[in-house]
Structures are given as C-alpha cells and as structure tokens.
Amino acid sequence: MSEVVIKVENLSKRYRLGERESYRALRDILASSVTAPVKRLFGNNGKRKGTTEEPHIWALKDVSFEVKRGEVVGIIGRNGAGKSTLLKILSRITRPTSGYVEINGRVGSLLEVGTGFHPELTGRENIYLNGAVLGMRKAEIKKKFDEIVAFAEVEKFLDTPVKRYSSGMYVRLAFAVAAHLEPETLLIDEVLAVGDTDFQKKCLGKMGEVAKRGRTILFVSHNISAVNRLCRRCFWIDAGLIRMDSNTQKVASCYLTDGSGRDAIRVWTNGIANRDVSELKIYSISVHNSHSDITNKIEVGEPFEIRINYEILERLPFCRLGIRITTIQGITVFETYDADHDSFAGVRRPGRYLGKCTIPGNLLSPSRYVLSINAGIPNVKNLAFIDNTIFLDIEDTGSVGSSMHGKRDGIIRPMLDWEVRVIK
C-alpha cells in the first residue's frame, strides 16, 4: 500500500443555510422517483427555476493535503471553521460538493455521540456491528472483545440497548471500539470532551499507543495542550480553508496569537453556543482590572476580574460555566467553574446571568495568556466552548507590590503562606 494513506485534492463542501444534511432511506428514494419531474420544473423548494438562490455557506473551500502512514495530525480552529465537516467527508458520512478524497485502508471514526451505533441494539451487538462495518471477521472481533469491554468500563450494561446509555457511556464504548478494532486510520472529533477527565487521559494514552503501532490518526480538538502532546503535525482550519499546516507548536502558537481576540471584551449580540444547542447563549466576556476598567493589560500584583454575560433558556440540572487560561504555547494553566461553589451547584433556572470570577494578584507570572469559555453539564453535554476569546497580558512594571525579588520560573508565582521561627 502507498505511504500516503489520505489524499485530499480541492475538497469543498457547501451547505444551504437552514437546511440539514439529508441521509436518505429507501422510502426517500422511492418517493423522490415520483416527485422528481415536479422538482425539475419547480426546484426542491417548490420555486420555479430562475428564482433567487437561497443563501449558502462554504464549510470547506478547495482544501488539499496528504497524510502519510503513521502520522498523527491535529486539527484545530474555531467553532464552525470546517473541522467536523472535513472528518465527516473522510468518514463518508457526508458527500463533498466538489473535490477528491482517496483513503487507503479501513477507517474508524468517533465524530458524534452515537455515530455508528444502532440505538436498539445492545452494547455487545454494536461492538460486532461496528467490526463488521470495518470489514472484520467475527473471529477477529471476538479476539478483541474483552479488551474493548474492559477499556470502556461498561461490563454491567453490555446487554442493555445503547439508547439507554448516558452520553459518557456511549463515548467510552464508541472510543474503545474505534481504537481497538485496529483500523488503518482513526478519526477522532471533539466528542471526547463529553467524558470525564480520567477517561480523556486514558483515551490520549491509547491514541499514543495506536500511533506507535504505525496507525494514522486525525485528531480534532480545542484542547491545544492535548494536541501538542499527541501530534507532531497540525492543521489550522479557518473559515473552511487550511490556514496553516506545519509542526504543532508553531501552528498552535500562531493560532492562539491570532488577532481576532486581542481586545479585552468580546460581544456576541445574538448570543453564541455550540452547534445545535438551544439551552444556553453567551453574550459577552470581558476582563476588568482592580478599578473595574476594561483592559487586558494587568499588573502582575493586581487582582482582576473576568465577567461573562449569558442566558439560560431551559432548566439545566448541574450546569456549570467557567473559564480556561492557557499559555500561548497551548499549555493549560488552570480551569475554574462557578459550580465549584455549592451555592451555584445544582439546577440552573432560565434567566439572564452575569458570572464574575476574581483572579488574585501575584498568581500568574508575567507573560501572555489566552482565555476560553466552557459551559456544560459534566459527563453529559458540552453547551459552549469558545476558545481563544481574549488575550491577557500580565506585566511586571516594577510597581510597589509587584516585585518578588527577581524573576521566577514557572507559569504561576503564588504568594504562599510561610512560617519561619528560630528553633535554636
């Protein structure tokens, strides 16, 4: 087989705004044979030909690249940039509008919760079904069966229909199947964000093992730190185009320092959330210094505040909203959530909210950082992840209280309590 396992040439995908991707069953094909003459005359929406075309958007536009056997490639970019669309085309879930894709070998994919599973079948039956779809014999699947079940940690629910699984259980089993049935190419989307932290670490470790055995991996993630650890090569997709294709550290640094997030406030007039989320909308995020001025330049010894304006549209149990602060190299400094405090845990009722988080002075070392917003129900559903929203510059100007007697190594420089006493 060729060393090039994925070859993409001039790949484009256009969507009509407001139209969902269609997946046709046999009844749809039979119905279309009857209605086709009418549609040819009037068009799909009942309008005569020649009328104004409905607005559309190019999710991908003339994308070309090659991936060689054994490469682990990260794919990063903002929400709606075209990352998931690319993986859906490579997985043959959706068709391109134009362009060419050639893939050598079996492809395993984990793109959305439930993709590739039949809800009425049990976990056991779905393992065999997925293996059959990959072209594996029953004996091959049986050989890997116990390993898959142990990794997914769903032994008790193996003979339960997967429609009764939680999102976290779904993802654990789906990842275990995709990673252990040994496809030549493994496509992983941000769906791992549904799982808990321990399982995410477990998945990253497994992907590293798969890569060492010469398998090819395409990994879409907003977790730049995870992409840095796993991938040597990275694509940055922006507005349907590959804006950069290079080593991961270089691409991640350019992505995180992109000029779209330089101001100290970001506003989304109509609200923003993940695709297909109707329960929550985020309207703004801003950084305020100790005088309540909006600024992204903070003196190292000065406390500052991050404010997020958002709306809950439906009753949400155990919802949490928080922020992630990363370095421009993509290393996560910390995450913090409002639900860490008992008074904000539990059910979040519909209404407009203003969340405020105070970061103490002398916590972060002088450098540039990136703020991201994360909202969701842990292990169930991610409602909004808005990465690279605002740059934050922590500066040591030499003012009173900012100096700690010389430069310190490390991302953080906390003022910790010490006790010193004479013992002799």
CSV table of C-alpha atoms in Angstrom, one decimal, residues 81-237:
chain,number,residue,atom,x,y,z
A,81,ALA,CA,-14.3,26.6,10.9
A,82,GLY,CA,-15.0,23.3,9.0
A,83,LYS,CA,-13.1,20.8,11.1
A,84,SER,CA,-16.0,18.4,11.7
A,85,THR,CA,-17.2,18.7,8.2
A,86,LEU,CA,-13.8,17.6,7.0
A,87,LEU,CA,-13.9,14.5,9.2
A,88,LYS,CA,-17.5,13.6,8.1
A,89,ILE,CA,-16.4,13.7,4.5
A,90,LEU,CA,-13.3,11.5,5.2
A,91,SER,CA,-15.6,9.1,7.1
A,92,ARG,CA,-18.1,9.0,4.2
A,93,ILE,CA,-20.9,10.3,6.3
A,94,THR,CA,-21.5,13.3,4.0
A,95,ARG,CA,-20.6,13.9,0.4
A,96,PRO,CA,-18.4,16.8,-0.8
A,97,THR,CA,-19.8,19.4,-3.1
A,98,SER,CA,-16.6,19.1,-5.2
A,99,GLY,CA,-13.1,17.7,-4.9
A,100,TYR,CA,-11.5,14.4,-4.5
A,101,VAL,CA,-10.6,12.1,-1.5
A,102,GLU,CA,-8.6,8.9,-1.6
A,103,ILE,CA,-8.1,6.8,1.6
A,104,ASN,CA,-6.2,3.6,1.7
A,105,GLY,CA,-7.3,1.0,4.3
A,106,ARG,CA,-10.0,0.8,6.9
A,107,VAL,CA,-11.2,3.9,8.7
A,108,GLY,CA,-12.5,4.0,12.2
A,109,SER,CA,-14.2,7.2,13.4
A,110,LEU,CA,-15.6,8.8,16.5
A,111,LEU,CA,-17.3,12.0,15.4
A,112,GLU,CA,-20.5,12.5,17.4
A,113,VAL,CA,-22.1,10.7,20.3
A,114,GLY,CA,-23.9,7.7,18.9
A,115,THR,CA,-22.3,7.8,15.4
A,116,GLY,CA,-22.1,4.3,14.0
A,117,PHE,CA,-24.2,2.7,16.8
A,118,HIS,CA,-27.8,1.4,16.4
A,119,PRO,CA,-29.8,2.6,19.4
A,120,GLU,CA,-32.0,-0.5,19.6
A,121,LEU,CA,-29.0,-2.9,19.8
A,122,THR,CA,-27.1,-3.7,22.9
A,123,GLY,CA,-23.5,-2.7,23.6
A,124,ARG,CA,-22.4,-6.3,22.8
A,125,GLU,CA,-24.3,-6.3,19.5
A,126,ASN,CA,-23.0,-2.9,18.5
A,127,ILE,CA,-19.4,-4.0,19.0
A,128,TYR,CA,-19.9,-6.8,16.5
A,129,LEU,CA,-21.8,-4.4,14.2
A,130,ASN,CA,-19.0,-1.9,14.1
A,131,GLY,CA,-16.4,-4.6,13.5
A,132,ALA,CA,-18.5,-5.9,10.6
A,133,VAL,CA,-18.8,-2.4,9.1
A,134,LEU,CA,-14.9,-2.1,9.3
A,135,GLY,CA,-14.8,-5.4,7.3
A,136,MET,CA,-13.6,-7.6,10.1
A,137,ARG,CA,-14.4,-11.2,10.6
A,138,LYS,CA,-16.3,-12.4,13.7
A,139,ALA,CA,-13.2,-14.2,15.0
A,140,GLU,CA,-11.1,-11.0,14.8
A,141,ILE,CA,-13.8,-9.0,16.7
A,142,LYS,CA,-14.1,-11.8,19.3
A,143,LYS,CA,-10.3,-11.7,19.9
A,144,LYS,CA,-10.6,-8.0,20.8
A,145,PHE,CA,-13.9,-8.2,22.6
A,146,ASP,CA,-12.8,-8.5,26.2
A,147,GLU,CA,-10.2,-5.7,25.8
A,148,ILE,CA,-12.8,-3.4,24.4
A,149,VAL,CA,-15.3,-4.0,27.2
A,150,ALA,CA,-12.6,-3.6,29.9
A,151,PHE,CA,-11.4,-0.3,28.4
A,152,ALA,CA,-14.9,1.1,28.1
A,153,GLU,CA,-15.9,0.1,31.7
A,154,VAL,CA,-19.4,-0.9,30.7
A,155,GLU,CA,-19.4,-4.6,31.7
A,156,LYS,CA,-22.7,-4.2,33.7
A,157,PHE,CA,-24.5,-2.7,30.8
A,158,LEU,CA,-23.2,-4.8,28.0
A,159,ASP,CA,-26.5,-6.4,27.2
A,160,THR,CA,-28.5,-3.2,27.6
A,161,PRO,CA,-29.7,-1.3,24.4
A,162,VAL,CA,-27.3,1.6,23.9
A,163,LYS,CA,-30.2,4.0,23.7
A,164,ARG,CA,-30.4,3.8,27.5
A,165,TYR,CA,-26.7,4.7,27.9
A,166,SER,CA,-25.6,8.1,29.2
A,167,SER,CA,-23.5,10.2,26.9
A,168,GLY,CA,-20.4,9.3,28.8
A,169,MET,CA,-21.1,5.6,28.5
A,170,TYR,CA,-21.8,6.0,24.8
A,171,VAL,CA,-18.5,7.8,24.2
A,172,ARG,CA,-16.5,5.3,26.3
A,173,LEU,CA,-17.8,2.3,24.3
A,174,ALA,CA,-17.6,4.1,21.0
A,175,PHE,CA,-13.9,5.1,21.5
A,176,ALA,CA,-13.0,1.6,22.8
A,177,VAL,CA,-14.5,0.1,19.6
A,178,ALA,CA,-12.8,2.6,17.3
A,179,ALA,CA,-9.4,2.3,18.9
A,180,HIS,CA,-9.3,-1.5,19.5
A,181,LEU,CA,-10.6,-2.8,16.2
A,182,GLU,CA,-7.4,-1.6,14.5
A,183,PRO,CA,-8.4,0.4,11.6
A,184,GLU,CA,-5.5,1.8,9.5
A,185,THR,CA,-6.8,5.3,10.0
A,186,LEU,CA,-8.5,6.7,13.1
A,187,LEU,CA,-10.6,9.9,13.0
A,188,ILE,CA,-11.4,11.5,16.4
A,189,ASP,CA,-13.5,14.6,16.9
A,190,GLU,CA,-14.0,16.8,20.0
A,191,VAL,CA,-16.6,14.2,21.2
A,192,LEU,CA,-14.0,13.1,23.9
A,193,ALA,CA,-14.9,16.3,25.7
A,194,VAL,CA,-18.1,14.6,26.9
A,195,GLY,CA,-16.1,12.1,29.0
A,196,ASP,CA,-14.6,12.7,32.4
A,197,THR,CA,-11.0,13.9,32.9
A,198,ASP,CA,-9.6,10.4,33.8
A,199,PHE,CA,-11.2,8.9,30.7
A,200,GLN,CA,-9.8,11.6,28.5
A,201,LYS,CA,-6.3,10.9,29.8
A,202,LYS,CA,-6.9,7.2,29.2
A,203,CYS,CA,-8.0,7.9,25.6
A,204,LEU,CA,-5.0,10.1,24.9
A,205,GLY,CA,-2.8,7.3,26.2
A,206,LYS,CA,-4.5,4.8,23.9
A,207,MET,CA,-4.2,7.1,20.9
A,208,GLY,CA,-0.5,7.3,21.6
A,209,GLU,CA,-0.2,3.5,21.7
A,210,VAL,CA,-2.2,3.3,18.4
A,211,ALA,CA,0.2,5.8,16.8
A,212,LYS,CA,3.3,3.9,17.9
A,213,ARG,CA,1.9,0.8,16.0
A,214,GLY,CA,2.0,2.7,12.8
A,215,ARG,CA,-1.7,3.7,12.6
A,216,THR,CA,-2.7,7.1,11.2
A,217,ILE,CA,-4.7,9.5,13.4
A,218,LEU,CA,-6.5,12.7,12.7
A,219,PHE,CA,-7.4,14.4,15.9
A,220,VAL,CA,-9.8,17.4,16.1
A,221,SER,CA,-9.7,19.2,19.5
A,222,HIS,CA,-10.0,22.5,21.2
A,223,ASN,CA,-7.6,21.2,23.9
A,224,ILE,CA,-4.3,22.6,22.4
A,225,SER,CA,-2.3,21.1,25.2
A,226,ALA,CA,-3.6,17.6,24.2
A,227,VAL,CA,-2.9,18.3,20.5
A,228,ASN,CA,0.7,19.4,21.5
A,229,ARG,CA,1.3,16.2,23.4
A,230,LEU,CA,-0.1,13.8,20.8
A,231,CYS,CA,0.6,15.4,17.4
A,232,ARG,CA,3.8,16.5,15.7
A,233,ARG,CA,1.9,17.9,12.7
A,234,CYS,CA,-1.2,20.2,12.9
A,235,PHE,CA,-3.7,21.9,10.5
A,236,TRP,CA,-5.2,25.2,11.4
A,237,ILE,CA,-8.6,25.4,9.6
